[in-house]
Coordinates of C-alpha atoms in Angstrom, one line a residue:
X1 CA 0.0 0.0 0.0
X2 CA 1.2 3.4 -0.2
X3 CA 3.1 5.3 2.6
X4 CA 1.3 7.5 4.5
X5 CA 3.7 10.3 5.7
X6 CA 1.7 14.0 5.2
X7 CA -1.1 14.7 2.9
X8 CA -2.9 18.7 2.5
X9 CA -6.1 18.0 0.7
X10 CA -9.8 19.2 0.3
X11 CA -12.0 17.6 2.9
X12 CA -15.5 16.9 2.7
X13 CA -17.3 17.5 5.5
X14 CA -20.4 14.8 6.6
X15 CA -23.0 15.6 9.3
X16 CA -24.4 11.8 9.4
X17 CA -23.1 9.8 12.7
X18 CA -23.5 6.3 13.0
X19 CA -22.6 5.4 8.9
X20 CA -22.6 1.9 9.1
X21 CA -20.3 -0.6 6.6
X22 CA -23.5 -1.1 4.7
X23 CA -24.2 2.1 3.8
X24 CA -20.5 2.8 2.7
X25 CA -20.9 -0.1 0.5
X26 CA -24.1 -1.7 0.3
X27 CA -24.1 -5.3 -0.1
X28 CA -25.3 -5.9 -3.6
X29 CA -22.4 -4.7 -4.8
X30 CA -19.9 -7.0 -3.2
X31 CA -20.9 -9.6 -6.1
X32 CA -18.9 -7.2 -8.1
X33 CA -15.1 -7.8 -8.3
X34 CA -13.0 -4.7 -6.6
X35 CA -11.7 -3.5 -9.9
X36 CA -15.0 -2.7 -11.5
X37 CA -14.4 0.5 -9.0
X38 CA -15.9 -0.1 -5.2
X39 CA -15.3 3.6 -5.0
X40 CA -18.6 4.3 -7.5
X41 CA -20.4 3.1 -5.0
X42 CA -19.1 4.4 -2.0
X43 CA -22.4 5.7 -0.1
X44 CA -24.3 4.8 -3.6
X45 CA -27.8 4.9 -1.4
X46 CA -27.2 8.2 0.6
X47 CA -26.6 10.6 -2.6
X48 CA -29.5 12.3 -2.7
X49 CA -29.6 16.0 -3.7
X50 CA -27.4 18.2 -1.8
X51 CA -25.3 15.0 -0.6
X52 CA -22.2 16.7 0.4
X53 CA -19.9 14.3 -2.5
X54 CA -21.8 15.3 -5.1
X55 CA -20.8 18.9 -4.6
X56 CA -18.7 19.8 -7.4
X57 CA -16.8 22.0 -4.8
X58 CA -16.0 19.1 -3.0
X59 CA -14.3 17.1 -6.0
X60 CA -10.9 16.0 -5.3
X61 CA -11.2 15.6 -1.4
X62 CA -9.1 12.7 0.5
X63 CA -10.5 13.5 3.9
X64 CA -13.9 12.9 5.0
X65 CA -14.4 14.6 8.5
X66 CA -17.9 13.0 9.3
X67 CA -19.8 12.0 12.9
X68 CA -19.3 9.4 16.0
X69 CA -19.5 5.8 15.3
X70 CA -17.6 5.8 12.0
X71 CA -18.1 2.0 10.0
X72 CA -20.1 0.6 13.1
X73 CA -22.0 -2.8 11.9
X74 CA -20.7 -5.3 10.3
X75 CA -16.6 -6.2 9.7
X76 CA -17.3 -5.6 5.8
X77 CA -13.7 -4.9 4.5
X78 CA -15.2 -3.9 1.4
X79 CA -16.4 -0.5 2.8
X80 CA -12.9 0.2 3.4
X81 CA -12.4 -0.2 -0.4
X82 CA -14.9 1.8 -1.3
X83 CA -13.7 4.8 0.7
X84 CA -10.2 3.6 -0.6
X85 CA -10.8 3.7 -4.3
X86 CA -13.3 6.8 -3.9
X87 CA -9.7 8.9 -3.5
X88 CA -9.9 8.3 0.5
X89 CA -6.7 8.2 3.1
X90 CA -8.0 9.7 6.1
X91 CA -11.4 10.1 7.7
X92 CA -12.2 11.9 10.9
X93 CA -14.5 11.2 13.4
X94 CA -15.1 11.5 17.4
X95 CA -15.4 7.7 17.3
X96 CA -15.3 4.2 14.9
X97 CA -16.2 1.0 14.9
X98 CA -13.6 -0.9 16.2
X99 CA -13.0 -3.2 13.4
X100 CA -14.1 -1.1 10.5
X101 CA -10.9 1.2 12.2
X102 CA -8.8 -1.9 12.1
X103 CA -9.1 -2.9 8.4
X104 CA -8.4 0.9 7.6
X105 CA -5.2 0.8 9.3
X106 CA -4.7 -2.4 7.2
X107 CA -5.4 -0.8 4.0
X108 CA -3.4 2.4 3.9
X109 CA -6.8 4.3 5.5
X110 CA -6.0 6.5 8.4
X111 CA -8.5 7.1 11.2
X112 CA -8.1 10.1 13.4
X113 CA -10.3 10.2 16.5
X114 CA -10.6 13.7 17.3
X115 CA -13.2 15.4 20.8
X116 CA -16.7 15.4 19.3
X117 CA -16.7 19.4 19.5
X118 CA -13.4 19.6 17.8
X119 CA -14.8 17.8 15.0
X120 CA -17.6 19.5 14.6
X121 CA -16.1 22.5 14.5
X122 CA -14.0 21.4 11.6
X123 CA -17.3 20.3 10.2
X124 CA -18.5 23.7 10.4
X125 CA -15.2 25.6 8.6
X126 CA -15.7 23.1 5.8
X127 CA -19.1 23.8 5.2
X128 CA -17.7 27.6 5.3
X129 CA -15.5 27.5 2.9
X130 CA -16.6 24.3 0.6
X131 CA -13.0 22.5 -1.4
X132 CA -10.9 23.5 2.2
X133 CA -8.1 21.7 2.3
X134 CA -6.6 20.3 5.8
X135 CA -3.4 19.2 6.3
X136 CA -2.2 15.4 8.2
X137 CA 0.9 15.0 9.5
X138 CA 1.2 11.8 10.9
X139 CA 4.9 11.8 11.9
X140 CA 3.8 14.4 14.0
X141 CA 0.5 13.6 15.2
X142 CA -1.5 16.9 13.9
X143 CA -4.4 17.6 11.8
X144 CA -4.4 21.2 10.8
X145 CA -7.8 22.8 9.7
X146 CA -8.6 26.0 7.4
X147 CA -8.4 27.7 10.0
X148 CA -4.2 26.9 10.4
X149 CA -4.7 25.7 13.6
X150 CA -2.8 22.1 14.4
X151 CA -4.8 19.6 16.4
X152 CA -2.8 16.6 18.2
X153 CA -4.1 13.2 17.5
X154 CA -3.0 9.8 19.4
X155 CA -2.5 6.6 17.3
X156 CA -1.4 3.2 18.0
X157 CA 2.7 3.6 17.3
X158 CA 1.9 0.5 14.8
X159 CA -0.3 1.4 13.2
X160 CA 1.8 4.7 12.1
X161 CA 4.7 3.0 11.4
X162 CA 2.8 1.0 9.3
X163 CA 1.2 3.6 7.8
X164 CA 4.1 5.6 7.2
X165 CA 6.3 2.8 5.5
X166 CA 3.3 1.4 3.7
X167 CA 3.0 -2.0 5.5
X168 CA 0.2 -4.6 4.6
X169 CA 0.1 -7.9 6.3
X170 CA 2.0 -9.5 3.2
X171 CA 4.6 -6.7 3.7
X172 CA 5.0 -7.4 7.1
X173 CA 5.9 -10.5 6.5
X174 CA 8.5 -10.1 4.0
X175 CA 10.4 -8.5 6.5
X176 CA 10.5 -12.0 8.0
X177 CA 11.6 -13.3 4.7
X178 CA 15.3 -14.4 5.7
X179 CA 14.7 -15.9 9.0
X180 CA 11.5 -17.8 7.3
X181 CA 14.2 -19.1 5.1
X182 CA 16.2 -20.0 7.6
X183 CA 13.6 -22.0 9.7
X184 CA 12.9 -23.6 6.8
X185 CA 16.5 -24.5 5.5
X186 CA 16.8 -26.0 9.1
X187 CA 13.5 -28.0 9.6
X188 CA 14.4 -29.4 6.2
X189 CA 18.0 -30.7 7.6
X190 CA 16.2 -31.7 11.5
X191 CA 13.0 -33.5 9.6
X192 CA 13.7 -34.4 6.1
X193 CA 11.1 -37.2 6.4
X194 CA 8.4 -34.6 6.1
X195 CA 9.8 -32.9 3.1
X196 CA 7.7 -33.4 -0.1
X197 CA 8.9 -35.8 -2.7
X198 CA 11.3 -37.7 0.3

């Protein structure tokens, strides 16, 4: 996945709390394989008119700064996708589900928890001035708002560093790669009965 070190973009603003995993992807279109786009459908049932994404002056944005309970319902991965492909790497709320949270951190999506007034406040500039941009610094723990002011945010140390060096599970593992190979070199000498083709 790719590292995620700072990133100044428009943020879209999204008065909704409790979005569930079903609403940022609804189910009918998991039959559909990932690369037909899960971002096309990313809240496909909430765009109404005046749904803040379809604001023109909200094209381009890579933060969402929306409600409490973030991704609460079901552990649907694919809803991490969708925000994902939509252009997504950070979302903000005062609180997420817990595993919706875990599968962003696994997918290059960062989660910043932020005091519910805090949020709404940055809510409220973004609605201001629509196509804002914020600024995340994750080395050192700020999200800065239009109005230039830096706010702290905490975060599990690894999930940053796997954020920052653009870690996946498969990544993390190939870090492992030589003493894998070594284990295996060494089974293979201590129990070459169990060796294929022996």
């Amino acid at each position: 996945m790719d590292p995620f070190v700072t990133l100044t973009a428009p943020a879209v603003p999204l008065d909704i709390a409790n979005i569930d995993t079903d609403q940022l992807l609804p189910a009918r279109f998991l039959k559909k394989p990932r690369s037909a786009g899960y971002g096309n459908f990313l809240l496909h049932d909430e765009r109404k008119p005046g749904f803040p994404l379809n604001d023109p002056a909200y094209a381009g944005a890579r933060v969402l700064v929306t409600d409490r309970n973030f991704g609460c319902g079901s552990s649907r991965e694919g809803a991490v996708y969708a925000l994902v492909d939509g252009g997504f790497r950070c979302v903000v709320a005062p609180s997420f589900g817990d595993i919706f949270a875990a599968n962003a951190a696994k997918n290059g999506l960062l989660t910043i928890t932020l005091p519910e007034e805090t949020v709404a406040e940055l809510r409220r500039q973004l609605q201001e001035t629509p196509g804002a941009a914020v600024t995340v610094d994750l080395p050192a723990q700020t999200l800065t708002g239009p109005d230039g002011q830096p706010r702290p945010f905490a975060i599990d140390p690894f999930k940053k560093e796997c954020l920052i060096e653009g870690l996946d599970g498969v990544a993390l593992t190939l870090r492992y790669q030589d003493a894998i190979d070594a284990f295996d070199r060494a089974d293979e000498e201590a129990r070459p009965w169990l060796m294929p083709g022996t």
